[in-house]
Coordinates of C-alpha atoms in Angstrom, one line a residue:
Chain A
M1 CA 24.6 17.0 -108.7
K2 CA 22.1 15.8 -106.1
K3 CA 18.5 16.6 -107.2
D4 CA 16.4 18.6 -104.7
T5 CA 13.3 16.7 -103.6
P6 CA 10.6 18.4 -101.6
H7 CA 10.5 17.3 -98.0
Q8 CA 7.3 15.9 -96.6
I9 CA 6.5 18.2 -93.6
P10 CA 6.3 16.0 -90.5
R11 CA 3.0 16.0 -88.7
H12 CA 4.3 17.6 -85.6
V13 CA 5.4 20.6 -87.6
T14 CA 1.9 21.2 -88.9
E15 CA 0.7 21.1 -85.3
T16 CA 3.4 23.6 -84.2
I17 CA 2.2 25.9 -87.0
L18 CA -1.4 25.6 -86.0
E19 CA -0.5 26.3 -82.4
S20 CA 1.5 29.4 -83.2
I21 CA -1.0 31.2 -85.4
S22 CA -3.5 33.8 -84.1
D23 CA -6.4 32.5 -86.0
G24 CA -8.7 29.9 -84.3
V25 CA -8.8 26.6 -86.2
F26 CA -11.0 23.5 -85.5
T27 CA -11.8 20.4 -87.5
V28 CA -15.0 18.3 -87.4
D29 CA -15.9 14.8 -88.5
H30 CA -19.0 13.8 -90.5
K31 CA -21.1 13.9 -87.4
W32 CA -20.1 17.5 -86.7
R33 CA -18.1 16.5 -83.7
I34 CA -14.9 18.5 -83.0
T35 CA -11.7 16.5 -83.7
S36 CA -9.1 19.2 -83.2
F37 CA -9.0 22.6 -81.6
N38 CA -6.0 24.9 -81.6
R39 CA -4.6 27.3 -79.0
A40 CA -6.1 30.4 -80.6
A41 CA -9.5 28.8 -80.8
E42 CA -9.2 28.2 -77.0
E43 CA -8.3 31.8 -76.5
I44 CA -11.0 33.3 -78.7
T45 CA -13.9 31.1 -77.5
G46 CA -12.8 30.8 -73.9
I47 CA -13.2 27.0 -74.1
T48 CA -10.4 24.6 -73.4
R49 CA -9.4 21.9 -75.9
Q50 CA -10.3 19.2 -73.5
E51 CA -13.9 20.6 -73.2
A52 CA -14.3 21.1 -76.9
I53 CA -13.0 17.9 -78.5
G54 CA -15.8 15.4 -79.1
K55 CA -18.6 18.0 -78.7
H56 CA -20.8 19.2 -81.5
C57 CA -19.2 22.2 -83.2
W58 CA -22.3 24.4 -82.7
E59 CA -22.2 23.9 -78.9
V60 CA -18.6 25.1 -78.9
F61 CA -18.5 27.8 -81.6
R62 CA -22.0 29.2 -80.9
S63 CA -22.3 31.5 -83.9
N64 CA -25.5 33.3 -84.9
M65 CA -25.1 31.5 -88.3
C66 CA -24.9 27.9 -86.9
E67 CA -28.6 27.3 -87.2
T68 CA -29.4 29.1 -90.4
D69 CA -26.4 29.5 -92.6
C70 CA -23.5 27.3 -91.3
G71 CA -20.4 27.8 -93.5
L72 CA -19.2 24.3 -92.7
R73 CA -22.5 22.7 -93.8
R74 CA -22.4 24.6 -97.0
T75 CA -18.8 23.5 -97.6
M76 CA -19.6 19.9 -96.9
K77 CA -22.7 20.0 -99.1
Q78 CA -21.2 21.9 -102.0
G79 CA -17.7 20.6 -101.7
K80 CA -16.1 24.0 -101.9
A81 CA -14.4 26.4 -99.6
F82 CA -16.0 29.7 -98.3
I83 CA -13.9 32.6 -97.2
D84 CA -14.3 35.7 -95.0
T85 CA -17.9 35.3 -93.9
S86 CA -18.6 37.8 -91.1
T87 CA -20.6 36.7 -88.1
Y88 CA -20.4 36.8 -84.3
I89 CA -20.0 34.1 -81.7
V90 CA -21.4 34.3 -78.1
N91 CA -19.0 33.4 -75.3
S92 CA -19.9 32.1 -71.9
E93 CA -20.1 35.7 -70.5
K94 CA -22.8 36.5 -73.1
F95 CA -20.4 38.8 -74.9
R96 CA -20.6 38.9 -78.7
I97 CA -17.3 38.4 -80.4
P98 CA -17.2 39.5 -84.0
V99 CA -15.3 37.0 -86.2
V100 CA -14.7 36.3 -89.9
V101 CA -14.9 32.7 -90.8
C102 CA -13.3 30.5 -93.6
T103 CA -14.4 26.9 -94.1
S104 CA -13.0 24.2 -96.3
L105 CA -13.1 20.4 -96.7
L106 CA -10.7 18.2 -94.8
K107 CA -9.3 15.3 -96.8
D108 CA -6.9 12.5 -96.0
E109 CA -3.9 11.6 -98.1
N110 CA -6.1 9.6 -100.6
G111 CA -8.3 12.6 -101.2
T112 CA -11.2 11.2 -99.2
V113 CA -13.3 13.8 -97.4
I114 CA -12.9 13.1 -93.7
G115 CA -14.6 16.2 -92.4
G116 CA -14.3 20.0 -92.5
V117 CA -12.0 22.6 -91.2
E118 CA -13.1 26.0 -90.0
T119 CA -10.7 28.9 -89.3
F120 CA -11.9 32.1 -87.6
R121 CA -10.3 35.4 -86.8
D122 CA -11.2 37.6 -83.8
M123 CA -12.3 41.0 -85.2
S124 CA -12.9 42.7 -81.8
L125 CA -10.0 45.0 -82.2
V126 CA -11.0 46.0 -85.7
E127 CA -14.6 46.6 -84.4
E128 CA -13.2 48.8 -81.6
L129 CA -11.1 50.8 -84.0
R130 CA -14.1 51.2 -86.3
K131 CA -16.1 52.5 -83.4
E132 CA -13.3 54.9 -82.5
L133 CA -13.3 56.2 -86.1
D134 CA -17.0 56.6 -86.0
A135 CA -16.6 58.5 -82.7
R136 CA -14.5 61.1 -84.6
Y137 CA -17.6 62.1 -86.5
Q138 CA -19.7 62.4 -83.3
V139 CA -20.1 65.0 -80.6
G140 CA -22.9 64.5 -78.2
D141 CA -25.9 63.6 -80.3
M142 CA -24.5 65.3 -83.4
V143 CA -22.8 63.3 -86.2
S144 CA -21.1 64.7 -89.2
R145 CA -18.4 64.0 -91.8
S146 CA -18.5 67.6 -93.0
P147 CA -15.2 69.6 -92.6
H148 CA -17.3 72.6 -91.5
M149 CA -18.9 70.7 -88.7
H150 CA -15.6 69.2 -87.7
K151 CA -14.2 72.7 -87.1
I152 CA -17.1 73.3 -84.7
F153 CA -16.5 69.9 -83.1
A154 CA -12.8 70.7 -82.6
I155 CA -13.4 74.0 -80.8
L156 CA -16.4 72.8 -78.9
P157 CA -14.6 71.6 -75.7
Q158 CA -12.8 75.0 -75.3
V159 CA -16.1 76.8 -76.1
A160 CA -18.0 74.7 -73.5
D161 CA -15.3 75.3 -70.9
S162 CA -15.2 79.1 -71.3
D163 CA -18.6 80.0 -69.8
S164 CA -19.0 82.8 -72.4
T165 CA -22.3 83.6 -73.9
I166 CA -22.7 81.8 -77.3
L167 CA -24.7 82.7 -80.3
I168 CA -25.7 79.8 -82.6
Q169 CA -26.9 80.7 -86.0
G170 CA -28.4 78.3 -88.6
E171 CA -31.5 77.6 -90.6
T172 CA -34.4 75.9 -89.0
G173 CA -33.8 72.2 -88.4
T174 CA -30.0 72.4 -88.5
G175 CA -29.6 71.2 -84.9
K176 CA -29.1 74.4 -82.9
E177 CA -30.6 72.9 -79.7
L178 CA -28.5 69.7 -80.1
L179 CA -25.4 71.9 -80.3
A180 CA -26.5 73.9 -77.3
R181 CA -27.1 70.7 -75.3
A182 CA -23.7 69.3 -76.4
I183 CA -22.0 72.6 -75.2
H184 CA -23.8 72.3 -71.9
N185 CA -22.9 68.6 -71.5
F186 CA -19.2 69.4 -72.1
S187 CA -19.2 72.4 -69.8
P188 CA -18.5 72.5 -66.0
R189 CA -22.2 73.2 -65.6
S190 CA -23.2 69.8 -67.0
D191 CA -24.5 68.5 -63.7
K192 CA -26.9 71.4 -63.4
P193 CA -30.0 72.0 -65.4
F194 CA -30.2 72.8 -69.2
I195 CA -33.4 74.9 -69.7
A196 CA -34.6 75.6 -73.3
I197 CA -37.2 78.2 -74.2
N198 CA -38.4 79.2 -77.6
C199 CA -38.7 83.0 -77.4
G200 CA -40.5 83.4 -80.7
A201 CA -43.4 81.2 -79.6
L202 CA -44.5 83.4 -76.7
P203 CA -45.9 86.9 -76.5
D204 CA -44.0 89.5 -74.4
T205 CA -46.0 89.2 -71.2
L206 CA -46.0 85.4 -71.1
L207 CA -42.3 85.3 -72.0
E208 CA -41.6 87.7 -69.2
S209 CA -43.3 85.6 -66.6
E210 CA -41.8 82.4 -68.1
L211 CA -38.3 83.7 -67.9
F212 CA -38.3 85.8 -64.7
G213 CA -41.1 84.1 -62.8
Y214 CA -43.5 85.9 -60.5
K215 CA -44.5 86.3 -56.9
A216 CA -48.0 85.5 -55.5
G217 CA -50.3 88.4 -56.0
A218 CA -48.3 89.9 -58.8
F219 CA -51.4 89.7 -61.0
T220 CA -54.9 88.2 -61.0
N221 CA -54.8 84.4 -60.5
A222 CA -51.1 84.5 -59.4
T223 CA -52.0 82.6 -56.2
K224 CA -48.5 81.3 -55.4
D225 CA -44.9 82.0 -56.3
K226 CA -43.7 80.6 -59.7
P227 CA -40.0 80.4 -60.4
G228 CA -39.0 81.5 -63.9
R229 CA -36.7 79.7 -66.3
F230 CA -33.7 81.8 -65.2
A231 CA -34.2 80.6 -61.6
L232 CA -34.8 77.0 -62.7
A233 CA -31.6 77.0 -64.7
K234 CA -29.6 78.2 -61.6
G235 CA -26.0 77.0 -62.0
G236 CA -26.8 75.6 -65.4
T237 CA -27.4 76.8 -68.9
I238 CA -30.4 78.6 -70.5
F239 CA -31.0 78.2 -74.2
L240 CA -32.9 81.1 -75.7
D241 CA -34.1 79.9 -79.1
E242 CA -35.4 82.2 -81.9
I243 CA -33.9 85.2 -80.1
G244 CA -34.3 87.3 -83.2
D245 CA -38.1 87.2 -82.9
I246 CA -38.4 88.9 -79.5
S247 CA -39.9 92.4 -79.3
A248 CA -37.9 95.6 -79.0
A249 CA -39.3 96.2 -75.5
F250 CA -38.3 92.7 -74.3
Q251 CA -34.8 93.1 -75.9
V252 CA -34.2 95.9 -73.4
R253 CA -35.2 93.7 -70.4
L254 CA -33.1 90.8 -71.6
L255 CA -30.1 93.1 -72.2
R256 CA -30.3 94.2 -68.6
V257 CA -30.2 90.6 -67.4
L258 CA -27.3 89.8 -69.6
Q259 CA -25.4 92.9 -68.5
E260 CA -26.1 92.9 -64.8
R261 CA -26.6 89.1 -64.3
R262 CA -29.5 90.0 -62.1
F263 CA -33.3 89.9 -62.7
Q264 CA -36.4 90.8 -60.8
P265 CA -39.4 88.4 -60.8
L266 CA -42.8 90.0 -61.4
G267 CA -44.2 91.4 -58.2
A268 CA -40.9 91.0 -56.3
T269 CA -39.2 93.8 -54.5
R270 CA -35.7 92.4 -54.7
E271 CA -33.5 91.4 -57.6
V272 CA -32.2 87.9 -57.9
T273 CA -28.7 86.9 -59.1
A274 CA -28.8 84.9 -62.4
D275 CA -26.1 82.3 -62.1
I276 CA -26.6 81.0 -65.6
R277 CA -24.8 80.5 -68.8
V278 CA -26.7 81.9 -71.8
I279 CA -26.7 80.2 -75.2
A280 CA -28.9 82.1 -77.8
A281 CA -29.9 80.9 -81.2
A282 CA -31.4 82.5 -84.3
N283 CA -32.4 81.2 -87.7
Q284 CA -32.1 84.7 -89.2
D285 CA -28.9 86.7 -89.7
L286 CA -28.9 88.9 -86.6
L287 CA -26.4 91.3 -88.1
E288 CA -28.9 92.0 -90.9
L289 CA -31.6 92.5 -88.3
V290 CA -29.4 95.0 -86.5
K291 CA -28.8 96.8 -89.8
S292 CA -32.5 97.0 -90.5
G293 CA -33.1 98.3 -87.0
T294 CA -35.3 95.4 -85.7
F295 CA -32.6 94.0 -83.3
R296 CA -30.7 96.1 -80.8
Q297 CA -27.1 96.5 -81.6
D298 CA -26.0 96.5 -77.9
L299 CA -27.9 93.2 -77.3
F300 CA -26.4 91.7 -80.4
Y301 CA -22.9 92.4 -79.2
R302 CA -23.8 91.2 -75.7
I303 CA -24.8 87.8 -77.1
N304 CA -22.3 87.6 -80.0
V305 CA -19.3 86.7 -77.8
V306 CA -18.7 83.3 -79.5
R307 CA -20.6 82.7 -82.7
L308 CA -21.1 79.3 -84.2
V309 CA -22.8 78.9 -87.6
L310 CA -24.4 75.6 -88.4
P311 CA -24.4 74.9 -92.2
P312 CA -27.6 73.8 -93.8
L313 CA -27.9 70.2 -94.9
R314 CA -27.7 71.0 -98.6
D315 CA -24.1 72.2 -97.9
R316 CA -23.1 69.0 -96.1
K317 CA -24.8 66.4 -98.2
E318 CA -22.0 64.0 -97.3
D319 CA -23.8 63.7 -94.0
I320 CA -27.0 62.3 -95.5
P321 CA -26.0 58.6 -95.4
L322 CA -24.6 58.9 -91.9
L323 CA -27.7 60.8 -90.5
A324 CA -30.1 58.5 -92.3
E325 CA -28.3 55.5 -90.8
R326 CA -28.6 57.0 -87.3
F327 CA -32.3 57.7 -87.8
I328 CA -32.9 54.1 -88.9
V329 CA -31.1 52.7 -85.9
R330 CA -33.1 55.0 -83.6
L331 CA -36.4 54.4 -85.2
N332 CA -35.8 50.6 -85.2
G333 CA -35.4 50.8 -81.5
L334 CA -38.3 53.1 -80.9
R335 CA -40.8 51.3 -83.2
G336 CA -39.5 47.8 -82.8
K337 CA -38.9 47.5 -86.6
A338 CA -36.2 45.8 -88.5
V339 CA -35.3 48.2 -91.3
T340 CA -31.8 47.2 -92.4
G341 CA -30.8 50.3 -94.5
I342 CA -31.4 52.3 -97.6
S343 CA -31.1 51.0 -101.2
H344 CA -28.8 52.8 -103.6
E345 CA -31.7 54.1 -105.6
A346 CA -33.5 55.5 -102.5
L347 CA -30.2 57.0 -101.3
A348 CA -29.7 58.7 -104.7
L349 CA -33.1 60.3 -104.3
L350 CA -32.2 61.5 -100.8
M351 CA -29.0 62.9 -102.1
S352 CA -30.6 64.8 -104.9
H353 CA -33.1 66.6 -102.6
N354 CA -32.4 70.2 -101.4
Y355 CA -33.7 70.0 -97.8
P356 CA -35.2 73.4 -97.0
G357 CA -36.2 71.8 -93.7
N358 CA -32.7 70.5 -93.1
I359 CA -32.0 67.6 -90.8
R360 CA -35.5 67.7 -89.3
E361 CA -36.9 67.2 -92.9
L362 CA -34.5 64.2 -93.5
E363 CA -35.7 62.7 -90.1
N364 CA -39.3 63.1 -91.2
I365 CA -38.6 61.5 -94.6
I366 CA -37.0 58.5 -92.8
E367 CA -40.0 58.3 -90.4
H368 CA -42.3 58.4 -93.4
A369 CA -40.4 55.5 -95.0
F370 CA -40.7 53.5 -91.7
V371 CA -44.5 53.7 -92.0
I372 CA -44.5 52.3 -95.6
C373 CA -41.6 49.9 -95.2
P374 CA -41.4 48.1 -91.8
E375 CA -38.5 45.9 -92.6
G376 CA -35.7 45.2 -95.2
E377 CA -34.2 48.1 -97.1
I378 CA -35.9 51.4 -97.7
E379 CA -36.7 51.5 -101.4
P380 CA -37.7 54.6 -103.5
H381 CA -41.4 53.8 -103.3
C382 CA -41.1 54.1 -99.4
L383 CA -40.1 57.8 -99.7
P384 CA -42.5 60.7 -99.9
E385 CA -43.8 61.5 -103.4
T386 CA -42.2 65.0 -103.3
L387 CA -38.8 63.3 -103.5
M388 CA -39.7 61.2 -106.5
C389 CA -39.4 64.1 -108.9
P390 CA -36.5 66.1 -107.6
I391 CA -35.6 69.3 -109.4
S392 CA -32.1 68.2 -110.3
R393 CA -33.2 64.9 -111.9
P394 CA -31.5 64.7 -115.3
T395 CA -34.1 63.0 -117.5
A396 CA -37.5 61.4 -116.9
H397 CA -36.1 58.0 -118.0
G398 CA -32.7 58.4 -116.4
T399 CA -30.9 55.4 -115.1
I400 CA -29.5 55.2 -111.5
D401 CA -26.1 55.9 -113.0
S402 CA -27.2 59.2 -114.5
A403 CA -29.0 60.2 -111.3
L404 CA -25.8 59.6 -109.3
K405 CA -23.8 61.7 -111.9
S406 CA -26.4 64.5 -111.6
V407 CA -26.1 64.5 -107.8
E408 CA -22.3 64.4 -108.1
A409 CA -22.3 67.4 -110.6
Q410 CA -24.7 69.3 -108.3
T411 CA -22.5 68.7 -105.3
I412 CA -19.4 69.9 -107.1
L413 CA -21.2 72.9 -108.5
D414 CA -22.4 73.8 -105.0
A415 CA -18.9 73.4 -103.5
L416 CA -17.5 75.7 -106.2
K417 CA -20.1 78.3 -105.6
R418 CA -19.5 78.2 -101.9
N419 CA -15.8 78.8 -102.5
N420 CA -16.3 81.6 -105.1
Y421 CA -15.3 79.2 -107.9
N422 CA -11.8 78.6 -106.4
R423 CA -11.1 75.1 -107.6
L424 CA -8.5 74.3 -105.0
A425 CA -10.7 75.4 -102.1
A426 CA -13.7 73.5 -103.5
A427 CA -11.6 70.3 -103.9
R428 CA -10.4 70.6 -100.3
G429 CA -14.0 71.1 -99.2
L430 CA -15.1 68.0 -101.1
G431 CA -12.3 66.0 -99.7
M432 CA -10.7 65.2 -103.1
H433 CA -7.5 66.1 -104.9
K434 CA -7.7 69.1 -107.2
S435 CA -6.8 67.0 -110.2
T436 CA -9.7 64.6 -109.4
L437 CA -11.9 67.7 -109.3
F438 CA -10.7 68.9 -112.7
R439 CA -11.2 65.5 -114.2
K440 CA -14.8 65.3 -112.8
I441 CA -15.6 68.8 -114.0
K442 CA -14.5 67.7 -117.5
T443 CA -16.2 64.3 -117.5
L444 CA -19.5 65.6 -116.0
G445 CA -19.5 68.6 -118.4
I446 CA -19.8 71.2 -115.7
E447 CA -19.7 74.7 -117.2
L448 CA -17.9 77.2 -115.1
P449 CA -17.7 81.0 -115.3
A450 CA -14.5 82.6 -116.5
I451 CA -13.5 83.9 -113.1
D452 CA -12.3 81.8 -110.2
G453 CA -11.3 82.4 -106.6
R454 CA -7.7 83.3 -107.6
S455 CA -8.7 85.7 -110.3
N456 CA -11.0 87.4 -107.8
R457 CA -8.1 87.9 -105.4
K458 CA -6.0 89.4 -108.1
R459 CA -8.7 91.9 -108.9
F460 CA -8.8 93.2 -105.3
R461 CA -5.0 93.7 -105.2
Chain B
M1 CA -46.6 27.4 -65.9
K2 CA -45.3 27.7 -69.4
V3 CA -41.7 26.9 -70.3
A4 CA -40.2 27.7 -73.6
L5 CA -37.2 25.9 -75.2
T6 CA -35.5 27.1 -78.3
V7 CA -35.4 24.2 -80.7
W8 CA -33.3 23.3 -83.7
E9 CA -33.2 19.8 -85.2
N10 CA -34.7 18.4 -82.1
R11 CA -31.9 19.8 -80.0
I12 CA -31.6 23.1 -78.1
S13 CA -30.7 25.9 -80.5
P14 CA -27.0 26.8 -80.3
V15 CA -27.7 30.6 -80.1
F16 CA -31.0 32.1 -78.8
D17 CA -30.4 35.4 -80.8
S18 CA -31.0 33.5 -84.1
A19 CA -33.3 30.7 -83.0
H20 CA -36.4 30.2 -85.2
M21 CA -38.5 27.7 -83.3
L22 CA -39.9 27.4 -79.8
L23 CA -41.2 24.4 -78.0
I24 CA -43.8 25.6 -75.5
A25 CA -44.5 23.2 -72.7
N26 CA -47.3 23.6 -70.1
I27 CA -46.1 22.2 -66.8
E28 CA -48.3 21.4 -63.8
N29 CA -47.1 19.5 -60.7
K30 CA -43.8 18.7 -62.5
M31 CA -45.7 17.1 -65.4
V32 CA -46.0 18.3 -69.0
T33 CA -49.7 18.6 -69.6
S34 CA -49.4 20.0 -73.1
R35 CA -46.8 21.0 -75.6
H36 CA -46.7 22.6 -79.0
Y37 CA -44.2 24.2 -81.4
E38 CA -44.3 27.9 -82.1
P39 CA -42.4 29.7 -84.9
F40 CA -40.2 32.4 -83.5
Y41 CA -39.2 35.0 -86.1
P42 CA -38.8 38.4 -84.3
K43 CA -35.3 39.7 -84.7
L44 CA -34.9 42.5 -82.2
P45 CA -34.3 41.8 -78.5
L46 CA -37.4 43.8 -77.5
R47 CA -39.6 42.0 -80.0
R48 CA -38.2 38.5 -79.0
A49 CA -38.8 39.2 -75.3
A50 CA -42.3 40.6 -75.9
K51 CA -43.3 37.6 -78.0
L52 CA -42.3 35.3 -75.1
S53 CA -44.2 37.4 -72.7
D54 CA -47.3 37.4 -75.1
L55 CA -47.1 33.6 -75.1
G56 CA -47.3 33.6 -71.4
V57 CA -43.8 32.0 -71.0
R58 CA -42.5 32.1 -67.4
A59 CA -39.1 30.4 -68.0
L60 CA -36.9 30.1 -71.1
I61 CA -34.4 27.3 -71.6
C62 CA -31.9 28.1 -74.4
G63 CA -28.4 27.8 -75.6
A64 CA -25.9 30.7 -75.8
V65 CA -27.6 34.1 -75.5
S66 CA -26.0 37.5 -76.0
Q67 CA -26.3 40.3 -73.4
P68 CA -28.9 42.5 -75.2
F69 CA -31.3 39.6 -75.5
A70 CA -30.6 38.3 -72.0
N71 CA -31.2 41.7 -70.5
M72 CA -34.5 42.2 -72.3
I73 CA -35.8 38.7 -71.3
E74 CA -35.0 39.3 -67.7
A75 CA -36.6 42.8 -67.9
Y76 CA -39.8 41.1 -68.9
G77 CA -39.6 39.0 -65.7
I78 CA -38.9 35.7 -67.6
E79 CA -36.6 33.3 -65.8
L80 CA -33.6 32.7 -68.1
I81 CA -31.8 29.3 -68.1
P82 CA -29.1 29.8 -70.7
F83 CA -26.1 27.8 -72.1
V84 CA -28.1 24.5 -72.1
A85 CA -27.3 21.9 -74.7
G86 CA -28.7 18.5 -75.7
D87 CA -31.8 16.7 -77.0
V88 CA -34.9 18.7 -76.3
N89 CA -36.9 15.9 -74.7
Q90 CA -34.0 15.0 -72.4
V91 CA -33.5 18.6 -71.5
L92 CA -37.2 19.0 -70.7
D93 CA -37.1 15.9 -68.6
A94 CA -34.0 17.1 -66.8
Y95 CA -35.8 20.4 -66.1
L96 CA -38.7 18.6 -64.5
K97 CA -36.3 16.5 -62.4
D98 CA -34.4 19.6 -61.5
I99 CA -31.1 18.2 -62.8
L100 CA -30.5 20.6 -65.7
S101 CA -27.4 22.0 -64.0
T102 CA -25.5 18.8 -64.4
P103 CA -22.6 18.9 -66.8
N104 CA -24.4 16.7 -69.3
F105 CA -26.7 19.5 -70.3
R106 CA -24.2 22.4 -70.1
M107 CA -22.5 23.9 -73.1
P108 CA -18.7 23.5 -73.1
G109 CA -17.0 26.3 -71.2
C110 CA -20.0 27.1 -69.2
E111 CA -19.8 25.8 -65.7
A112 CA -23.0 24.7 -64.0
R113 CA -25.0 27.6 -62.6
R114 CA -28.3 28.0 -60.9
R115 CA -30.8 29.8 -63.1
S116 CA -30.4 33.3 -64.5
T117 CA -29.1 35.2 -61.5
D118 CA -26.0 33.0 -61.2
A119 CA -25.6 32.9 -65.0
A120 CA -25.5 36.7 -65.1
T121 CA -22.3 36.7 -63.1
G122 CA -20.6 35.0 -66.0
D123 CA -18.0 33.0 -64.1
G124 CA -17.6 30.2 -66.6
G125 CA -15.0 29.5 -69.1
A126 CA -11.8 31.5 -69.8
S127 CA -12.3 35.2 -68.9
R128 CA -12.7 37.7 -71.7
S129 CA -13.7 41.3 -71.1
G130 CA -14.4 44.4 -73.1
K131 CA -16.2 42.6 -75.9
I132 CA -19.0 44.2 -77.7
S133 CA -22.4 43.2 -76.4

């Protein structure tokens, strides 16, 4: 029987393979001049083979790592290959093209090093897809990975389109005005003004003149007409923040505007039509205020057409890394700093905090860190001292691992409480399988009450 | 007038975004009257452009430059001459003789253009669009 011997692959076959793959490949000699340049390299860089061959590789490849951390140089110096280094190259149109790069030595048949070979893959599509995935977590200026927020994001276009009056409820600092702006920006009134006013910050008389405006001579020093916020918002949206804080007398005046869609500026003899969409917000539970008699029931039902409730940050802690990253990017731009991110230890501290001031408090914490730490990663010492001894910290000498476990246990416990100890609902809320939740409850030693969501339901039957 | 060149190993740096050294040349009547090297470590586009402005630079000769950096430099009113390659002294000499747009000093794939306004149209090399910038 004839013994099989491996065939030597002819040179032209190697060239055919190199021409058919989608990864860019080029080779260099010892003087860093390009000796070969495949078809994909031409496509990715936008440079023809004729132009590239004989040129220095950095003039052709133009990566942001060429000068400081060239993979080919490291390979040639250390004699070993490097794989999957992420970088970007700059094409002749000044566009950055994200690429991953692999480098290795180029040897002849005798094993003598004759140069280096670099392969690179265009990651533009992956980047685009990553951006699209990120966009799923974002509506307007709001970002969230929380299922509760995603429910709001999902109905937001319909809510915006409806022109109905909206009531936004949520603790202070949860982003009520951001949500109101997002609704306005998605609405057919988006090209008209968005006017916000904090009703709780002004006494009745001032609030009246601010909202309704006045005519010249309406009172002493009213020398000329002043349009109110309702008039300024004509065709657009008015955002009435802290509506739960307005007086009983003013509630009546506001109710009339909302019912009749007309108002009368101070000192005017005629009523003016209010072509506005109203979004009201409160940080208290308005229904409780109605029950206690401090908020008019008829006004409550007038504004409670569509009600959106923003969860506090302690109930959506999964958003902390995402929000912190956004604040870092924004503050880097505003302050001209180069903070690259947050260390694991600092993030663990952020996760263990309870955030009574919600997102605004997190933003302030990051801003505090920017003062202490102008570049590199935010470390625990950059954070305010109040965070350094969080309530839920397990032990004074606890390791980072135990701190993370403590945060994990607290998050699970919070989710269970929110779902009336229904394990399945809590697992769904946490984005994990129920068996993973059971395993974590066991390993973290979380003690649970005898009842759960299911047993509750049975009790009511 | 002060002209800055991004320098790496006595050549023009391949990419302005990550260049670490500037050669600042003072030019009067098409002659270099003084020159010195200046470390260039800011990372952000705004900081890089502001540093050039603080140094009194009126024109910048550099290699490849990405859009965010190019925009910021031009916003500061600095003339941008990008996609230049070659030995720094030869490049400076070519600038003085106004022959920098010859192919000898152009990066591959970047057709000769006149100064920043032409460069901004991005007509050189194979066309790619929709890239992140």
